[in-house]
mmCIF file of C-alpha atoms in Angstrom:
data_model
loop_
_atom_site.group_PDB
_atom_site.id
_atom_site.type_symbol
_atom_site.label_atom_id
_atom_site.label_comp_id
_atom_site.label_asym_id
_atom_site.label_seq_id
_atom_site.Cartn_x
_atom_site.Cartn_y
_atom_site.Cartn_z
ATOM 1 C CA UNK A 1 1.961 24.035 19.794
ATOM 2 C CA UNK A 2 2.914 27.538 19.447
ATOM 3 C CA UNK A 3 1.502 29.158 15.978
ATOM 4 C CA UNK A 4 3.519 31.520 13.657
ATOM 5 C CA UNK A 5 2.338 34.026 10.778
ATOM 6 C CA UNK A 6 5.287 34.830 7.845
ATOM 7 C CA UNK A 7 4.344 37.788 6.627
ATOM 8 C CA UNK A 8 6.393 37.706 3.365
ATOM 9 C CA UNK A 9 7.118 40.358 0.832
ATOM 10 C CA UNK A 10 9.282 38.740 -2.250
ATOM 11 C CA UNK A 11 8.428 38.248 -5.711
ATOM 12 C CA UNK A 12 10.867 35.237 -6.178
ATOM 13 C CA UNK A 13 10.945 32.074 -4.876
ATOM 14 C CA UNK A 14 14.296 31.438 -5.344
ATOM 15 C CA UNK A 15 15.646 34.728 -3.824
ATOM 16 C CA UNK A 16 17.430 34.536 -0.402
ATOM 17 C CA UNK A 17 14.096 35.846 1.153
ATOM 18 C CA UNK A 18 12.349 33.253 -0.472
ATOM 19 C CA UNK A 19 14.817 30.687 1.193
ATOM 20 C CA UNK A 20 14.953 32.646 4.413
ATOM 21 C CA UNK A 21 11.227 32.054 4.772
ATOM 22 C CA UNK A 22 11.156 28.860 3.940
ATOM 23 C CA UNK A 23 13.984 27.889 6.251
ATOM 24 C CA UNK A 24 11.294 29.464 8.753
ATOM 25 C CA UNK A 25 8.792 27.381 8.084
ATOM 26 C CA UNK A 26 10.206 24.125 8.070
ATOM 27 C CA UNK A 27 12.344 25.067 11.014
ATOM 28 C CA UNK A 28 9.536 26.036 13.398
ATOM 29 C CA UNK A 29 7.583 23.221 11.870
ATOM 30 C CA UNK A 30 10.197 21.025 13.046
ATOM 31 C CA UNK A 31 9.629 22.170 16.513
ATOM 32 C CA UNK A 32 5.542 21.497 16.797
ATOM 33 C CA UNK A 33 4.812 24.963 15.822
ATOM 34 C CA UNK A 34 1.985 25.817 13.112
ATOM 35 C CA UNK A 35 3.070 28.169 10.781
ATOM 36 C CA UNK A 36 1.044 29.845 8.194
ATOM 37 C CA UNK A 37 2.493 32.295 5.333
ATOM 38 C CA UNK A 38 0.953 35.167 4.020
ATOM 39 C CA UNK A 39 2.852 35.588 0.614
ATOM 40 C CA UNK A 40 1.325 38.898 -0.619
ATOM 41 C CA UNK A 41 2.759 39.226 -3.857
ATOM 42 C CA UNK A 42 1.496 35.494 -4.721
ATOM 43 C CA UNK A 43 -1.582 36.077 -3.606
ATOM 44 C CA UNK A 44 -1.736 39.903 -5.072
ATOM 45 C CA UNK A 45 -2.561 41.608 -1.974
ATOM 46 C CA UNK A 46 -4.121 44.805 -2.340
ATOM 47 C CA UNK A 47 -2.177 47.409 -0.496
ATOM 48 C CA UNK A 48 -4.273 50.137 -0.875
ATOM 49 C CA UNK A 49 -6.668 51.247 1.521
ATOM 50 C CA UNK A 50 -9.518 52.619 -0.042
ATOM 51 C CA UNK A 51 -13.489 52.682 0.543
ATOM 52 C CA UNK A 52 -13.551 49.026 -0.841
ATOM 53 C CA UNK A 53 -12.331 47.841 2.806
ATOM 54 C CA UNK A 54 -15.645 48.368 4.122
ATOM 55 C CA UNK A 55 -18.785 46.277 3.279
ATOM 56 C CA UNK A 56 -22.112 47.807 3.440
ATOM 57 C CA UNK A 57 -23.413 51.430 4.444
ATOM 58 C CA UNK A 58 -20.274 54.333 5.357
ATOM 59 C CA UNK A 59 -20.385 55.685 8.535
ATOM 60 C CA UNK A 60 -20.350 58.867 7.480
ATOM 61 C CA UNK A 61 -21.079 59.240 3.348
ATOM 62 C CA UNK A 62 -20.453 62.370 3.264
ATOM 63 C CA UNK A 63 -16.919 63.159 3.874
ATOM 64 C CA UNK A 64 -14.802 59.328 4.131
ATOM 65 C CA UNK A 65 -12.373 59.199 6.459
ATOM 66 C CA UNK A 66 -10.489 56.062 6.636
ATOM 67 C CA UNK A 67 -9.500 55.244 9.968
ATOM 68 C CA UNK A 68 -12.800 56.279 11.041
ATOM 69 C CA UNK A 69 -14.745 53.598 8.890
ATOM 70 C CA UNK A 70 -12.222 50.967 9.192
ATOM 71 C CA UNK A 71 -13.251 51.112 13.209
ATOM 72 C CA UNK A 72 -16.770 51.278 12.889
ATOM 73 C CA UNK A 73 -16.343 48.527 10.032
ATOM 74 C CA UNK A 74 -14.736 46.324 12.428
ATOM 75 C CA UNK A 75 -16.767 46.842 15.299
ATOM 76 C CA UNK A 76 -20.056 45.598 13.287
ATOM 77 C CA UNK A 77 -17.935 43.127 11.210
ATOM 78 C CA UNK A 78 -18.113 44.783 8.450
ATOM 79 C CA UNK A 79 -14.233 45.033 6.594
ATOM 80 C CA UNK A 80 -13.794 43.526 3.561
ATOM 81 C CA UNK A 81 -13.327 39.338 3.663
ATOM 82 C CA UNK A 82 -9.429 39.699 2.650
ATOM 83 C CA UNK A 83 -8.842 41.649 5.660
ATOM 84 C CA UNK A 84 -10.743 39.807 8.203
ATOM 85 C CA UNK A 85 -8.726 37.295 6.728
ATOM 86 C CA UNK A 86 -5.328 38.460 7.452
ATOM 87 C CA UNK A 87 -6.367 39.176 11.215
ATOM 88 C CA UNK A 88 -7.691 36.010 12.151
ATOM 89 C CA UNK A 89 -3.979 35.214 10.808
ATOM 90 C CA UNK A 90 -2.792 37.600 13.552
ATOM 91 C CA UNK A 91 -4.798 36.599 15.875
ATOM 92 C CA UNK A 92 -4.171 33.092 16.225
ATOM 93 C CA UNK A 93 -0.587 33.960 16.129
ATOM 94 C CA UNK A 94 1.925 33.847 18.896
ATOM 95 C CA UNK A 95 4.403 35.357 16.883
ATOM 96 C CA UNK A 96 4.367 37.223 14.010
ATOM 97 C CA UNK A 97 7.458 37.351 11.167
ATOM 98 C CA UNK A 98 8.129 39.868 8.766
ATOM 99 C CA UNK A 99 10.662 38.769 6.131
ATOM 100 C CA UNK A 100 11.319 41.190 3.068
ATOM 101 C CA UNK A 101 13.805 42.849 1.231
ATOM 102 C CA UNK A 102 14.502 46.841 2.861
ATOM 103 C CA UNK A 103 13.516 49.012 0.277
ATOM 104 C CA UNK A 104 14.038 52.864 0.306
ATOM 105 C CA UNK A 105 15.204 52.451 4.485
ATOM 106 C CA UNK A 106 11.781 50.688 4.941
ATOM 107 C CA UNK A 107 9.638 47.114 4.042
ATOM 108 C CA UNK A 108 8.018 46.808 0.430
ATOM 109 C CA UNK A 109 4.971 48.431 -0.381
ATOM 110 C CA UNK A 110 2.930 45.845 -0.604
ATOM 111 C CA UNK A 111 3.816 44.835 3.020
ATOM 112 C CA UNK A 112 3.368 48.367 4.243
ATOM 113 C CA UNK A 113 -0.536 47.977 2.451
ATOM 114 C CA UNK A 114 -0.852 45.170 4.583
ATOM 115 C CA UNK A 115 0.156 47.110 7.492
ATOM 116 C CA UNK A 116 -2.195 50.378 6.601
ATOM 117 C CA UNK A 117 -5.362 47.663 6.027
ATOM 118 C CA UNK A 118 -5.263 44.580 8.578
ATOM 119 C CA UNK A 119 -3.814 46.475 11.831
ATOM 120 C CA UNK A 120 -6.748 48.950 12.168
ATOM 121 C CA UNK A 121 -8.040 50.642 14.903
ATOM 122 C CA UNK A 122 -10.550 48.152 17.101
ATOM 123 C CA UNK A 123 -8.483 45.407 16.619
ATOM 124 C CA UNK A 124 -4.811 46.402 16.383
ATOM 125 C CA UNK A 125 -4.928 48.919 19.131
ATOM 126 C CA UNK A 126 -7.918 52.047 20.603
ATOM 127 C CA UNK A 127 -6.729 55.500 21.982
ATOM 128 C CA UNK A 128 -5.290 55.089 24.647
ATOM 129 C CA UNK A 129 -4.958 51.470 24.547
ATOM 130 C CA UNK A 130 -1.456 51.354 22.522
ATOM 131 C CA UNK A 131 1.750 50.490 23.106
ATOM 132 C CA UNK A 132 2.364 48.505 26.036
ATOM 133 C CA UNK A 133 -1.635 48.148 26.436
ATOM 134 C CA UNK A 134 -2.049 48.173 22.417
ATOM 135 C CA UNK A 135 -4.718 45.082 22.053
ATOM 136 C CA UNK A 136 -1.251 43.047 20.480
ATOM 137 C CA UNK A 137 0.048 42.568 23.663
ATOM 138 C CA UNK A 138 0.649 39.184 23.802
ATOM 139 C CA UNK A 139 2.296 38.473 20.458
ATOM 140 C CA UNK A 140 5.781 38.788 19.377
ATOM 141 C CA UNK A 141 7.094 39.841 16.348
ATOM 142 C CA UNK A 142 10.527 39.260 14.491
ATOM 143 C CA UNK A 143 11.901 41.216 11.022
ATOM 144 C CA UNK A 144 13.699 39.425 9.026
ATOM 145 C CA UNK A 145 15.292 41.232 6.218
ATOM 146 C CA UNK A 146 17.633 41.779 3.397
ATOM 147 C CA UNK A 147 19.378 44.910 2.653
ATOM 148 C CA UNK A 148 21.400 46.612 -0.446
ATOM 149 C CA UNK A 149 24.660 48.079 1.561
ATOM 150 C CA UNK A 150 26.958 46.282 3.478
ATOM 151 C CA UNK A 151 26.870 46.516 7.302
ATOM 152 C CA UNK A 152 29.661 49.208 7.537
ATOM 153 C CA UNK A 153 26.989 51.142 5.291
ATOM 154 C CA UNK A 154 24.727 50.827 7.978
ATOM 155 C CA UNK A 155 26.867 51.063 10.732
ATOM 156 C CA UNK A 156 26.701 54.202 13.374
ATOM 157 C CA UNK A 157 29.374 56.285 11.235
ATOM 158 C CA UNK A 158 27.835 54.810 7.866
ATOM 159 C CA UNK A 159 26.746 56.823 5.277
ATOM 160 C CA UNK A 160 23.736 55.570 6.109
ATOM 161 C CA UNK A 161 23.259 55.484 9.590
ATOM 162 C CA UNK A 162 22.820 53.325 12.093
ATOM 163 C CA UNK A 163 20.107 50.306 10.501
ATOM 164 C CA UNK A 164 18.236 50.721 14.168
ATOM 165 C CA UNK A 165 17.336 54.317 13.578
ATOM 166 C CA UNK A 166 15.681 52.549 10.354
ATOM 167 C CA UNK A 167 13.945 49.803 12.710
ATOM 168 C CA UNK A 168 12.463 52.618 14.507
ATOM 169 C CA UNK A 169 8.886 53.641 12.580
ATOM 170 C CA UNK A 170 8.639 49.908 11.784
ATOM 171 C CA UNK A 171 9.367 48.163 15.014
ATOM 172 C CA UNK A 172 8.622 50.838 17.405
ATOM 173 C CA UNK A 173 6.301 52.587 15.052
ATOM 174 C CA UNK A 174 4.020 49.826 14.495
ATOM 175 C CA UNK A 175 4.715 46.444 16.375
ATOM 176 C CA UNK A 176 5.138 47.889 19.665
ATOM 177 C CA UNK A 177 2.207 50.642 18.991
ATOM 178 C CA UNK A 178 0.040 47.682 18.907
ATOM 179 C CA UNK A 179 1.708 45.980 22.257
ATOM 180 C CA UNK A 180 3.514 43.270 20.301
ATOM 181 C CA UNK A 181 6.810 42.405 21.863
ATOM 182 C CA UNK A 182 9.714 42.913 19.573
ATOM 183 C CA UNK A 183 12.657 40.646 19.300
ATOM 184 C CA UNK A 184 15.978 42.006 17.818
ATOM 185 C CA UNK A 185 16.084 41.979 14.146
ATOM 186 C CA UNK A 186 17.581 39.247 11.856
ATOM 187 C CA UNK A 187 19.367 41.310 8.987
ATOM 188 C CA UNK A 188 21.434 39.912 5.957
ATOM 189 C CA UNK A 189 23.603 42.363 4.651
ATOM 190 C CA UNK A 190 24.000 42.433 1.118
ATOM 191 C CA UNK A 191 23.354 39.285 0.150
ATOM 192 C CA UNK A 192 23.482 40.040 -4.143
ATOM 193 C CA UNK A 193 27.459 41.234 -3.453
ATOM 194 C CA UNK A 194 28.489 38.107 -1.505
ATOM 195 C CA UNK A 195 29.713 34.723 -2.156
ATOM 196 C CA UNK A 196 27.482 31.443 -2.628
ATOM 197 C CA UNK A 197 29.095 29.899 0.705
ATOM 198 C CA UNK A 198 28.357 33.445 2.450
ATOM 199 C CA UNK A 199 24.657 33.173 1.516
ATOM 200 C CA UNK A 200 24.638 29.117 2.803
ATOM 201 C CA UNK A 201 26.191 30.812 5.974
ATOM 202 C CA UNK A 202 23.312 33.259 6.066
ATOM 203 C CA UNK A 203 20.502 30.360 6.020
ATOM 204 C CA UNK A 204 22.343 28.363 8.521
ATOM 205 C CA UNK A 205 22.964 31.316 10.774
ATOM 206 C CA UNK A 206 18.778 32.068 10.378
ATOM 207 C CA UNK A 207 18.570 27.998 11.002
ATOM 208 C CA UNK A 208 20.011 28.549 14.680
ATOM 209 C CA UNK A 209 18.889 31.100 15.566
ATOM 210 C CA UNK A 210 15.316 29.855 15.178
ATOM 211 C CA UNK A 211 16.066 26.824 17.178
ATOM 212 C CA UNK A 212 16.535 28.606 20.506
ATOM 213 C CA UNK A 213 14.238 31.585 19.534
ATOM 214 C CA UNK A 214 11.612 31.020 22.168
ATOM 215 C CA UNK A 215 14.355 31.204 25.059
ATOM 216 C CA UNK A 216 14.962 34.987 23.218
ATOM 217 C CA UNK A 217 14.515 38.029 25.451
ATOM 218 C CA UNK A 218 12.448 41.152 23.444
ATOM 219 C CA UNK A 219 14.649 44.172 23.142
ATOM 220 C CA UNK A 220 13.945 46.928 25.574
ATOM 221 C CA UNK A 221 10.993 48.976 23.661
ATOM 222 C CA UNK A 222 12.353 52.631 24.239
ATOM 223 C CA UNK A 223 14.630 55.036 22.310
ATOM 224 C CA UNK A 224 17.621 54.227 23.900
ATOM 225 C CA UNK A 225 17.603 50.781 21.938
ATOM 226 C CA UNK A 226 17.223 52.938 18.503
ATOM 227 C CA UNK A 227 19.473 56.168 19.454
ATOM 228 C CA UNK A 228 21.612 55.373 21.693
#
């Protein structure tokens, strides 16, 4: 069976994220897929990326420079366990989910921590292997969001903007910097302003769309699909 990583960014259960990701699970689960959840706020994932990431002797201890030690770190084995962790999440994972609430045009802190500290240089991706030859290649990756504005907010003439320009630094950015293959977003538009039926509507919408999701094409990684 085909194995999935949540990446999930809420602080309540009971919040539509919270339901979207469980929806997730027991949909795919449904399907013969293992799927495994990173909740970071449960398990108070540290988003910063400090000198703690690295176990044993720097590199160089005289001036640190974080990407630097991360990639000699991982090359000897040496990150922190919480890390190593996280990427043997990645690793095993065919596809990767990121489900969150957009804050401030991009994903919650937290997530972005978990971003800056698992996807490091060495494993993620090594100049010039990124992008299409980023060491990711072979994974997939979905985000699966909430947002504050309606879609006409976020439409092309909205106030504010079109929501792919917003997709760019995290889809192109990051997923596709590493090689992953990016399918097109899943986005609930403000959910808090919407009726109790809508937000039923939302999870069955999310419910059927993971059912045929690995017949789904990955959008065409270029700028045209952001700016066009």
């Amino acid at each position: 069976g085909r194995k999935v990583l949540i990446v999930y960014a809420h602080q309540e259960p009971k919040s539509l994220n919270g339901s979207l990701k469980r929806v997730a699970v027991e949909e795919l689960s449904k399907q013969g897929c293992s799927v495994t959840v990173s909740d970071l706020y449960a398990m108070q994932f540290e988003p910063r990326a400090t000198r703690n990431d690295i176990v044993g002797c720097l590199h160089n201890s005289e001036e640190f420079n974080y990407g630097v030690e991360t990639w000699e770190a991982y090359k000897r084995g040496g990150l922190s366990s919480d890390v190593i962790e996280e990427q043997k999440k990645v690793q095993e994972a065919d596809l990767l989910i990121f489900q969150f609430p957009l804050y401030w045009f991009s994903m919650p802190a937290i997530m972005k921590g978990w971003i800056d500290r698992v996807l490091v240089q060495g494993f993620a991706y090594e100049f010039p292997n990124c992008y299409d030859s980023g060491f990711l290649k072979n994974k997939l990756a979905l985000f699966s969001f909430t947002t504050g504005g309606t879609e006409e907010t976020y439409a092309k003439g909205g106030i504010s903007g079109d929501i792919r320009y917003l997709l760019w630094p995290m889809q192109h950015g990051i997923m596709h910097f590493c090689g992953v293959k990016v399918l097109a977003p899943h986005i609930c538009f403000a959910p808090e302003y919407v009726s109790e039926e809508k937000r039923k509507e939302m999870l069955i919408a999310w419910a059927q769309r993971l059912k045929t999701l690995w017949k789904e094409e990955p959008i065409n990684c270029s700028p045209e699909w952001y700016f066009k």
